[in-house]
Coordinates of C-alpha atoms in Angstrom, one line a residue:
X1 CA -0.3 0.7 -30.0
X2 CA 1.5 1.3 -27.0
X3 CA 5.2 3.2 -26.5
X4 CA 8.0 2.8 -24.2
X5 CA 11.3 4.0 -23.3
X6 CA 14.4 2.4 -24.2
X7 CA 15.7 4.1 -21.4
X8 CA 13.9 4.6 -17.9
X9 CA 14.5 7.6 -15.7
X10 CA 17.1 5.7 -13.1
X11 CA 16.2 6.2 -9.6
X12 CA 17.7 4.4 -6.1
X13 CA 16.3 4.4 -2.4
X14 CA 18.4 6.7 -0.4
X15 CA 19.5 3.7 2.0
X16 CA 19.7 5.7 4.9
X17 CA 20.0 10.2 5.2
X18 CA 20.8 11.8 2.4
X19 CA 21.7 15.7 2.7
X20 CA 22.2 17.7 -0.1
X21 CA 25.8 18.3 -0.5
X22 CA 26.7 22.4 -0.6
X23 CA 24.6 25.1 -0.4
X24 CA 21.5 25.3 -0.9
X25 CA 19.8 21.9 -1.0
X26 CA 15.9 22.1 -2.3
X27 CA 13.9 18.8 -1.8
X28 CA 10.9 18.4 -4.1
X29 CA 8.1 16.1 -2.7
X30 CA 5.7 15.2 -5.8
X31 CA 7.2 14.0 -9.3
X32 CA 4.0 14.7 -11.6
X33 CA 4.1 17.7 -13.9
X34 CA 5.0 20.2 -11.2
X35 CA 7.6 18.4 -9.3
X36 CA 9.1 17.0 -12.4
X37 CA 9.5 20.3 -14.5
X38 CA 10.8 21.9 -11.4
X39 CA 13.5 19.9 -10.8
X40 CA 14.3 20.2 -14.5
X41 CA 14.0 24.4 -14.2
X42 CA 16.1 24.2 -11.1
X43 CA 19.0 21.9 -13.2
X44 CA 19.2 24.4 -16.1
X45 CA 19.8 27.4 -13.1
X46 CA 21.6 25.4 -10.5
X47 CA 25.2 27.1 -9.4
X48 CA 28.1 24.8 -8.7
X49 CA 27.0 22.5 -5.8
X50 CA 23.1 23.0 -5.6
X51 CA 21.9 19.6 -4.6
X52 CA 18.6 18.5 -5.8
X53 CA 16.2 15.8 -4.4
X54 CA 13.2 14.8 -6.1
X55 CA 11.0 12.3 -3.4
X56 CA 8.3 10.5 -5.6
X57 CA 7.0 7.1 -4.7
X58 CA 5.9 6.1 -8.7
X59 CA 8.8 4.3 -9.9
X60 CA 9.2 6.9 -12.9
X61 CA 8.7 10.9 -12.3
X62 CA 7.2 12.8 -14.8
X63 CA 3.7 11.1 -15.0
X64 CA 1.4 11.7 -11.8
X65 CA -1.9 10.5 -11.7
X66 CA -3.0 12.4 -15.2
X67 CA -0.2 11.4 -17.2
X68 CA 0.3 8.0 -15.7
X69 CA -2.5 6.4 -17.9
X70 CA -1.4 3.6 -20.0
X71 CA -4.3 3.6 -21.8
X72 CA -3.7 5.8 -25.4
X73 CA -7.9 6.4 -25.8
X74 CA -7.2 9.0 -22.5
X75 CA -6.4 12.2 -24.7
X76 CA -5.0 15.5 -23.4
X77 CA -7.8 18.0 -22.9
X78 CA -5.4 20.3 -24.2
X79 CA -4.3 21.1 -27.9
X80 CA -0.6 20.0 -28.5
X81 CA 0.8 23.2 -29.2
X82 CA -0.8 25.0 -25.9
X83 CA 1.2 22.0 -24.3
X84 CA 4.8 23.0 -24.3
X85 CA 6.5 22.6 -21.4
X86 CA 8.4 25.7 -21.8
X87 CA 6.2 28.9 -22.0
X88 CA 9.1 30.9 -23.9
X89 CA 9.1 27.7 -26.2
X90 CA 5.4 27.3 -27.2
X91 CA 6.1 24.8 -30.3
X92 CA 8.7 22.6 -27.7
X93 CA 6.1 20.2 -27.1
X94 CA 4.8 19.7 -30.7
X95 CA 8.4 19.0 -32.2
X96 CA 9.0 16.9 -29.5
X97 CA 5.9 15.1 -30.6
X98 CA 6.5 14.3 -34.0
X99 CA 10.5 13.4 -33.7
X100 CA 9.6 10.8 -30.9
X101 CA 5.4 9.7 -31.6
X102 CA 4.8 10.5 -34.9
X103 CA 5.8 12.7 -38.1
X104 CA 2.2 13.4 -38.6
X105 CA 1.3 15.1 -35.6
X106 CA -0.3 18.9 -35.7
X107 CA -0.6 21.7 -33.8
X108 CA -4.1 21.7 -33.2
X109 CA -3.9 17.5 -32.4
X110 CA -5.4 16.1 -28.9
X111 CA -2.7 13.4 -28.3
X112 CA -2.6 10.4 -25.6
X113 CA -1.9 11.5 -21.9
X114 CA 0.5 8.6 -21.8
X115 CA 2.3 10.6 -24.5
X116 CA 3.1 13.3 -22.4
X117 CA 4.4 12.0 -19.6
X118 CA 7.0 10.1 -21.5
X119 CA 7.8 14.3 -22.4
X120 CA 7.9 14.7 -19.0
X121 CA 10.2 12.6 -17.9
X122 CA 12.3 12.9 -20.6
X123 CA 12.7 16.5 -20.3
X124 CA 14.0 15.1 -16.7
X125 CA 15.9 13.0 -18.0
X126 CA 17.8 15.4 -20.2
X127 CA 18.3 18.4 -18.2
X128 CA 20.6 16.4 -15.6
X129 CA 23.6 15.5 -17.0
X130 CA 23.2 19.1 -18.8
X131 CA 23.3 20.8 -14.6
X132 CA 26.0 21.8 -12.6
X133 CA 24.1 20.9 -9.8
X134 CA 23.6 17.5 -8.6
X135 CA 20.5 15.3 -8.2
X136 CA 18.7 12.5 -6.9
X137 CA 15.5 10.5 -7.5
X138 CA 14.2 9.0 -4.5
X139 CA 11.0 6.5 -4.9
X140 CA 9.3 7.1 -2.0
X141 CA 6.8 8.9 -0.3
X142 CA 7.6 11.5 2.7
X143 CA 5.5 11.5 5.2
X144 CA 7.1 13.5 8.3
X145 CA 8.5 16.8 7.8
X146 CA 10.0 19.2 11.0
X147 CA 12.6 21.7 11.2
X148 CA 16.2 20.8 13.0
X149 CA 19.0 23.0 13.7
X150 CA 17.4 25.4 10.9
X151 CA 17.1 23.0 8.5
X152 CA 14.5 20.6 7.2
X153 CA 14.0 16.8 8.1
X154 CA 12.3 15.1 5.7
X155 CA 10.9 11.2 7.0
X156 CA 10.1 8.7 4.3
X157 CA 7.9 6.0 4.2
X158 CA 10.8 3.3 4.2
X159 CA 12.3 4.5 7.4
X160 CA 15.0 7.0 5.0
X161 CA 15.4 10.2 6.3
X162 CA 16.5 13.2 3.9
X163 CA 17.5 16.9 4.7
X164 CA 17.5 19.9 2.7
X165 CA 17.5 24.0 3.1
X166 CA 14.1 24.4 1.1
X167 CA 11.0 22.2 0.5
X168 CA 8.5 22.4 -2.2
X169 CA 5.2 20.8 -2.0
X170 CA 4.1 19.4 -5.5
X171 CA 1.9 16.9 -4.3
X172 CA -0.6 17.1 -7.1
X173 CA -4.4 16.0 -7.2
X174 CA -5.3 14.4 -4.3
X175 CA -8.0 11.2 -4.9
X176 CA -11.8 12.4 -4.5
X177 CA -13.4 12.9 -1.6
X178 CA -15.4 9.3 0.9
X179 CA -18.8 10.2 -0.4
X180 CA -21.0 10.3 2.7
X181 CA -23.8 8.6 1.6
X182 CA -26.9 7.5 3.4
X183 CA -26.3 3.4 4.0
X184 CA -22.5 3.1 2.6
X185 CA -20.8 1.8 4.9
X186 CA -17.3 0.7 4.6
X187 CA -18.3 -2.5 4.5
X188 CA -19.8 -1.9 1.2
X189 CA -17.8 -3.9 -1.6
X190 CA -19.8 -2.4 -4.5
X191 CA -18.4 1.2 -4.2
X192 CA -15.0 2.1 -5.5
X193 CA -14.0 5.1 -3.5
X194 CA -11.3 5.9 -6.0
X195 CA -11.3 4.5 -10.1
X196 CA -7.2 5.2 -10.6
X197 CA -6.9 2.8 -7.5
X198 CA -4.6 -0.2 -8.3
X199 CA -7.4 -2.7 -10.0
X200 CA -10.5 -0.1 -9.4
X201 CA -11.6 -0.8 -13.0
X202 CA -10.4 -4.6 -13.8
X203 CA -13.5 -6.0 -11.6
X204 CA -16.1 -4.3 -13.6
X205 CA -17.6 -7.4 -15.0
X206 CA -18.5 -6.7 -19.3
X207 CA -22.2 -7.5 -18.8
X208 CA -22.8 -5.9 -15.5
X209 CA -24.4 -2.0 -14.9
X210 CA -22.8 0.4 -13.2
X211 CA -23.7 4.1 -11.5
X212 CA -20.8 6.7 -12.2
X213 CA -21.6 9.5 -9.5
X214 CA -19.9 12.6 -11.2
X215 CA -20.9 13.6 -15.3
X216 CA -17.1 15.8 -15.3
X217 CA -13.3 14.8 -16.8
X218 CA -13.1 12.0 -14.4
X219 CA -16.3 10.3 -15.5
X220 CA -15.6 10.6 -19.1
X221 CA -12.0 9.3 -18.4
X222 CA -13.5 6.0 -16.8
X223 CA -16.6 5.6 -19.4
X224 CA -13.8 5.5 -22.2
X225 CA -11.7 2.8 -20.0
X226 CA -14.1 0.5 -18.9
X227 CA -15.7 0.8 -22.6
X228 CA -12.2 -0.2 -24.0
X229 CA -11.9 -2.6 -21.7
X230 CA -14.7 -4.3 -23.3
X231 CA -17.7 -3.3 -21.0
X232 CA -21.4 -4.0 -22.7
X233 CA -23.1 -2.8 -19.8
X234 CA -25.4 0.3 -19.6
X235 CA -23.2 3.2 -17.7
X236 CA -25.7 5.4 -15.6
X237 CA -24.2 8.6 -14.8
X238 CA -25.2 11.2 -12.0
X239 CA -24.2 14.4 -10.7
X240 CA -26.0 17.4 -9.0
X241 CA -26.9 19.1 -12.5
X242 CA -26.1 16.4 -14.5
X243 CA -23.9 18.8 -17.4
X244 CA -21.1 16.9 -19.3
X245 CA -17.9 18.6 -20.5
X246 CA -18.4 20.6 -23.4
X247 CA -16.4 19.8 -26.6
X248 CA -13.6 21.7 -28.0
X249 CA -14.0 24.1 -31.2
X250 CA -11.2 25.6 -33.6
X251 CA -11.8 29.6 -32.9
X252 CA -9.4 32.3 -32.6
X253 CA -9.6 34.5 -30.1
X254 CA -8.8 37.8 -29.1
X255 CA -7.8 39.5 -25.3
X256 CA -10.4 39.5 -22.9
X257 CA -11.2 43.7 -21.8
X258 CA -10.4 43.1 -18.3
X259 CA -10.9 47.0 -17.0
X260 CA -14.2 47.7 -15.0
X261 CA -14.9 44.2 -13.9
X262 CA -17.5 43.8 -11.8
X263 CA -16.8 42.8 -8.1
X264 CA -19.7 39.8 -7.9
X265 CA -20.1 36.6 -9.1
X266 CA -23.9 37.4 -10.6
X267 CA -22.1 40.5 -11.9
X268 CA -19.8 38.7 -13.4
X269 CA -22.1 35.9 -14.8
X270 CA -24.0 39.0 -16.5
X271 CA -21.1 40.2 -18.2
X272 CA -19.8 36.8 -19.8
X273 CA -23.8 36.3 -21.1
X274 CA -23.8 40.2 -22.6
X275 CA -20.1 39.2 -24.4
X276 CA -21.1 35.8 -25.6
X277 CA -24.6 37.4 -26.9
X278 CA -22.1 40.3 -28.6
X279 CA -19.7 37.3 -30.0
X280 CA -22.9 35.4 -31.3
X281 CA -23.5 38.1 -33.1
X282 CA -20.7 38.0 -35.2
X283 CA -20.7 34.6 -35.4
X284 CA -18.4 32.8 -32.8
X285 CA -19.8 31.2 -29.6
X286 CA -19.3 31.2 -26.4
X287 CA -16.1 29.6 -26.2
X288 CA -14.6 32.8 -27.5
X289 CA -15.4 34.0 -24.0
X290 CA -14.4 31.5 -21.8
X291 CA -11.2 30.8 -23.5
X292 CA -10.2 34.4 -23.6
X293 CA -10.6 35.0 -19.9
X294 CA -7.9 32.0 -19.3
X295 CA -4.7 34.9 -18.9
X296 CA -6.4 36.7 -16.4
X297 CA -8.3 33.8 -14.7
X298 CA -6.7 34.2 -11.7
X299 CA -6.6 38.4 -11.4
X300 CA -10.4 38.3 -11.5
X301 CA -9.9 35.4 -8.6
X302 CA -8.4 37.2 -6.6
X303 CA -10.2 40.6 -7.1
X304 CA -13.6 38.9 -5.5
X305 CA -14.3 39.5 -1.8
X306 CA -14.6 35.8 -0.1
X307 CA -18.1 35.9 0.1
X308 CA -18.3 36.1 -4.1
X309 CA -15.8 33.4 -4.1
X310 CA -18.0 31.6 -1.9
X311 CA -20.9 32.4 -4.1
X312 CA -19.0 31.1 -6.9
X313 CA -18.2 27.9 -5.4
X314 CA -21.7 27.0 -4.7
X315 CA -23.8 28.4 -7.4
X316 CA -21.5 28.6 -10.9
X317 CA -18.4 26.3 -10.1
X318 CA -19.7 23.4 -12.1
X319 CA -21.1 25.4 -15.1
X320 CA -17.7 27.2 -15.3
X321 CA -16.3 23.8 -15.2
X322 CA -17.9 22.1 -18.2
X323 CA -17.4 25.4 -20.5
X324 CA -14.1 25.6 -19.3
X325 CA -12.8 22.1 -19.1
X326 CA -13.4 21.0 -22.3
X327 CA -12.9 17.9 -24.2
X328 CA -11.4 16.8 -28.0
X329 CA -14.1 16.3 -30.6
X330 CA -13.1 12.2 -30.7
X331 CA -14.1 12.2 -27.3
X332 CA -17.3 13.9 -27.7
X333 CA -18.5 12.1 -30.6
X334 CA -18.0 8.8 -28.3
X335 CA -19.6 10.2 -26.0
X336 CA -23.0 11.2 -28.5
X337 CA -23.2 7.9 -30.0
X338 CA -23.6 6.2 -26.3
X339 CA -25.8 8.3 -25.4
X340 CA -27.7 8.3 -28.3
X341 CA -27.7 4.6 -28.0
X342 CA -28.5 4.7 -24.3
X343 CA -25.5 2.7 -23.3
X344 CA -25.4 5.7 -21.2
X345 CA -27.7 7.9 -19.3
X346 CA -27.8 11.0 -17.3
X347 CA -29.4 11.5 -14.2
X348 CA -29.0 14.9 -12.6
X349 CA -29.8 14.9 -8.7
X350 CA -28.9 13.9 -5.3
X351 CA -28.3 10.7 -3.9
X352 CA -30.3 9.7 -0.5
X353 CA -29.7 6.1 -0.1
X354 CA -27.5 3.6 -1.3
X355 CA -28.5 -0.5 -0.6
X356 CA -26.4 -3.6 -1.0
X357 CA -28.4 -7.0 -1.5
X358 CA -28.5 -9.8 -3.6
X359 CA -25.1 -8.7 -5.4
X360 CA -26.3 -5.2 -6.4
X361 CA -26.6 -2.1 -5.1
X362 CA -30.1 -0.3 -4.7
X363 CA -29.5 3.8 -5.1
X364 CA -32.2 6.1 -4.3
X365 CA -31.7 9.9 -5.8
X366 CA -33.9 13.1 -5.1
X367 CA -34.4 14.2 -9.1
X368 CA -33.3 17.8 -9.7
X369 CA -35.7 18.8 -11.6
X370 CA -39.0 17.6 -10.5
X371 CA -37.8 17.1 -6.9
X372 CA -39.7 13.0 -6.9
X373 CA -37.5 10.0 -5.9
X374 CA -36.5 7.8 -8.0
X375 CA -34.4 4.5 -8.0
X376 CA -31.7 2.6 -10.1
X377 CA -30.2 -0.8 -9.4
X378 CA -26.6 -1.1 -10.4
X379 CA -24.2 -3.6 -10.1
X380 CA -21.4 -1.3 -9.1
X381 CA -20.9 2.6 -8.2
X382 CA -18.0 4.4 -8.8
X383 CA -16.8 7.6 -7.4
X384 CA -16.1 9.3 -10.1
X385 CA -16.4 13.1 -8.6
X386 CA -13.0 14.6 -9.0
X387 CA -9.9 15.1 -6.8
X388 CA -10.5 16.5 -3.2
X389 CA -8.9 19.8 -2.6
X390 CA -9.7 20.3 1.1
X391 CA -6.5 19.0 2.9
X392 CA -8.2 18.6 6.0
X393 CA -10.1 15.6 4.8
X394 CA -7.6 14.3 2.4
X395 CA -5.9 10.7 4.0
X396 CA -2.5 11.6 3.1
X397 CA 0.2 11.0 6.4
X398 CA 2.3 14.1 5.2
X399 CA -0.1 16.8 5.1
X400 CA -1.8 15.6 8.2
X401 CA 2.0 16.2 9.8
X402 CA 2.0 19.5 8.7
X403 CA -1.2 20.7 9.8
X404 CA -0.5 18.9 13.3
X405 CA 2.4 21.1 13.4
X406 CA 1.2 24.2 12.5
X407 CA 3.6 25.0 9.8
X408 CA 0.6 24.9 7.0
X409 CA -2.9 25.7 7.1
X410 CA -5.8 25.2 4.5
X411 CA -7.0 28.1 2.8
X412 CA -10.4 29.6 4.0
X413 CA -12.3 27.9 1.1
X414 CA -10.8 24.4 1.1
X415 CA -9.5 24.1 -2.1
X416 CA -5.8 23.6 -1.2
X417 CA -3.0 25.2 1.1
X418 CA -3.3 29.3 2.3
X419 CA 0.2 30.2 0.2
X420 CA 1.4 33.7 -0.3
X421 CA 1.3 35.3 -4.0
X422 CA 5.1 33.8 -4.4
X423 CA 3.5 30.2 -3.2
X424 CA 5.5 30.4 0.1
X425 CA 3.1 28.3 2.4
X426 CA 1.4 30.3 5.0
X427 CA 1.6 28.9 8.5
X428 CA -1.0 28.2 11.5
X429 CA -0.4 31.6 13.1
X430 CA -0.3 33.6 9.3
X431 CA 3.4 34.5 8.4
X432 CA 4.7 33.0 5.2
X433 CA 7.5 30.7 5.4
X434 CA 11.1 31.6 4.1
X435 CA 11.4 27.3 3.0
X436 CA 8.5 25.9 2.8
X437 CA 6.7 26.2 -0.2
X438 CA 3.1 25.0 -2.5
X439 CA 2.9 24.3 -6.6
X440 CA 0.2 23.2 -8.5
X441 CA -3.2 22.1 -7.2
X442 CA -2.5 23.3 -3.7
X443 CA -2.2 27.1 -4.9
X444 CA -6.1 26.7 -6.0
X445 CA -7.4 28.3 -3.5
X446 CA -5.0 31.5 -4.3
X447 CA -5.5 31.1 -8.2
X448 CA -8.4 28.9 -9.0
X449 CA -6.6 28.0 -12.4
X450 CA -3.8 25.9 -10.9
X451 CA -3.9 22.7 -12.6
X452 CA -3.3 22.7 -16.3
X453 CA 0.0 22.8 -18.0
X454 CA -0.4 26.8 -19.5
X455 CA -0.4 28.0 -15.8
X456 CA 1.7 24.9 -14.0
X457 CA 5.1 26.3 -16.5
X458 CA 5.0 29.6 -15.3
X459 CA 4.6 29.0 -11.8
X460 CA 7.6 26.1 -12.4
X461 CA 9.8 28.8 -13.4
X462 CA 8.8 31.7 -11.3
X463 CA 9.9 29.3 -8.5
X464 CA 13.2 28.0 -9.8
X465 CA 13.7 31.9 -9.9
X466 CA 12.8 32.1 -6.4
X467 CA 14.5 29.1 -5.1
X468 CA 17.9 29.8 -6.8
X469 CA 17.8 33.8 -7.2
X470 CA 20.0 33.4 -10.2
X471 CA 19.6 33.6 -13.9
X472 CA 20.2 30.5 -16.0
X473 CA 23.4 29.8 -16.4
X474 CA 24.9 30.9 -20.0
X475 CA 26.5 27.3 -20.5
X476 CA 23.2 25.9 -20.5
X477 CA 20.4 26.1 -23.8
X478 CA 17.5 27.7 -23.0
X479 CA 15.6 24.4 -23.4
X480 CA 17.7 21.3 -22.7
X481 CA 18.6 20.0 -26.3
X482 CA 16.8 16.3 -26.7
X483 CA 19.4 13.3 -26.5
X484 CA 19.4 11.6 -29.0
X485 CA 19.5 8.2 -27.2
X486 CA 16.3 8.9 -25.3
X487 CA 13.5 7.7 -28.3
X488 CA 10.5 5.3 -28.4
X489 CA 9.7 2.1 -30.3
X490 CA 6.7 0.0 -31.1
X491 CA 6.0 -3.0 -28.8

């Protein structure tokens, strides 16, 4: 059952320049999460004449790539009442939930992505008429950005041009990386380089079989598509280790003891075994662990010398990510029964040569664990690995501009942008800028933890304090009050 807005978030091309009337003018380039809740933190602080432009080329902000799914079997990976989009409002979300979805929803519920970008954007929606600033929606995508006069010129794709005093960068996850595989070519029509392309998944035939490279969020994501989509075939999928996202459990937790950490990533591997072995005891799991480390994910990020993040990366990134990165139970029991069926299988290696002939694709793999060849023949692979956090690879016109011109610079482990701790982007030759500034994925490389919505809120509003340097103003709730026009119905 699907739901829709009576009414859509309203947005116009700018026809021409736009400058932000008065002083300042902050342009926001991304309208997932990030962009979206920024705008809506700068709108409850905005001062008489702050102008606010919002540049996203989806037709309605608020829902990005995760919460732009219209299909309702793609849950959140987070529990509803962890989901608020106000951290000094933790039940926000929840109530929201059961005035506008349904009555019947709980605290502890996993509900549709699709869901919660229609929160999104209504929280958007909302908060404007509520501002004493003023605001636009512009649906495009920048692609030029350069400094003029002291100011910031802003090029869009349609030939627009906007200009504004500060810039934030809330471009979100970027598609996954062009796996360089030995024989892919790009000639070769049985690879989808990205599955949230436009049409990526309506060519997978129903009786066909098809290689998912990747066993993480992603995969799981497209396995649960193509499945409702009515796909028969056997799904093979394969990944380096070959783990699959843990599932959620309902387990209190307490405050992680973060004193006397140790300074290595095998030190720190030894600990979290000698606390889960401790929690075991007493009988909790591991989970216990994991989840109470999330506060202060980013403090022991930060307190490791590059190397150990380095070491990280290469040797415990994935088995953090499927401990950490959890899915709902629903999921997970789809998930058992197709495996247990063998409608799908893992494979854990890596992949050495990939054939087209005869309408199939021939893929080679060295097996982890044995270290022997083996082969699978597929009708079509898709990349299913995850966004791409290195910038320098990443096809996207605007941040190629920017690192052309100096005035940003990936951070030293290619995870996103080199920001500052106030996510001022760092430029070419290492001084912070004073209007030019990352949210979201891009500050990964400075937090790690920078893409779920329990982080993504507080940077939001550490940054509409930045931006503004004033408090919210008194006339305004602390939470925009819902309208009461803004609702769903059935279709």
């Amino acid at each position: 059952m699907e739901f829709k807005l009576l009414a859509e978030f309203e947005s116009r091309d700018a026809g021409g320049t736009f400058e932000g009337r008065g002083c300042p003018s902050i342009a926001i380039l991304g309208g997932g999460f990030s962009g979206s809740m920024l705008a809506v933190e700068l709108l409850r602080r905005a001062v008489q004449g702050l102008s606010i432009v919002l540049i996203e080329r989806r037709p309605v902000p608020g829902r990005g790539v995760a919460y732009g799914t219209q299909f309702e079997g793609h849950l959140l990976n987070v529990r509803a009442k962890n989901m608020s989009a106000y951290a000094s409002v933790p039940d926000h979300f929840v109530k929201w939930a059961q005035r506008h979805y349904s009555a019947s929803v709980k605290p502890d519920d996993f509900l549709p992505r699709t869901i919660y970008g229609q929160y999104v954007s209504s929280q958007l929606r909302e908060a404007i008429p509520h501002s004493r600033g003023s605001f636009r929606c512009i649906p495009q995508e920048a692609v030029r950005l350069k400094r003029v006069g002291g100011r910031c010129q802003i090029s869009l794709a349609g030939g627009s041009t906007v200009i504004a005093d500060q810039v934030v960068l809330a471009l979100g996850n970027f598609p996954p990386a062009d796996l360089q595989i030995p024989g892919k070519t790009a000639a070769s029509s049985r690879f989808v380089a990205d599955p949230w392309s436009s049409g990526a998944l309506t060519e997978v035939a129903r009786d066909e079989s098809v290689l998912v490279i990747g066993s993480g969020l992603t995969s799981v994501d497209v396995t649960l598509e193509i499945r409702a989509r009515g796909f028969e075939g056997t799904i093979h999928m394969l990944s380096r280790r070959g783990l699959l996202p843990q599932r959620h459990a309902a387990i209190p937790f307490p405050p992680f003891p973060i004193a006397d950490l140790p300074p290595t990533a095998r030190g720190l591997l030894r600990l979290l075994r000698l606390e889960v072995k401790q929690v075991e005891a007493r009988g909790s799991n591991w989970r216990e662990v994991i989840d109470s480390l999330r506060p202060v994910t980013a403090q022991i990020w930060r307190s490791l010398p590059p190397v150990e993040r380095r070491r990280f990366l290469r040797h415990l990134r994935t088995y953090w990510d499927v401990h950490r990165h959890r899915i709902a139970d629903r999921i997970a029991d789809q998930l058992a029964l197709q495996l247990e069926s063998g409608q799908i299988q893992i494979h854990a290696g890596r992949i050495t040569e990939y054939r087209e002939d005869d309408g199939r694709v021939a893929i080679t793999y060295r097996e982890r664990k044995s270290g022997e060849l083996r082969n699978l023949r597929v009708n079509r692979v898709l990349n299913c690995t995850g966004p791409d956090g290195d910038c320098r690879r990443v096809s996207a016109p605007l941040l190629s501009n920017l690192i052309e011109n100096g005035l940003v610079r990936p951070d030293e482990l290619g995870l996103g942008l080199d920001v500052a701790d106030d996510g001022a982007v760092i430029d070419l030759q290492g001084f912070a800028s004073n209007f030019l500034y990352a949210i979201g994925p891009l500050r990964k490389g400075k937090l790690y933890e920078s893409i779920a919505v329990p982080e993504l809120r507080v940077q939001v509003a550490e940054l509409a304090n930045l931006l503004v340097r004033a408090p919210v103003l008194e006339s305004n709730p602390s939470v925009p009050a819902e309208n009461e026009a803004f609702t769903f119905t059935h279709s």
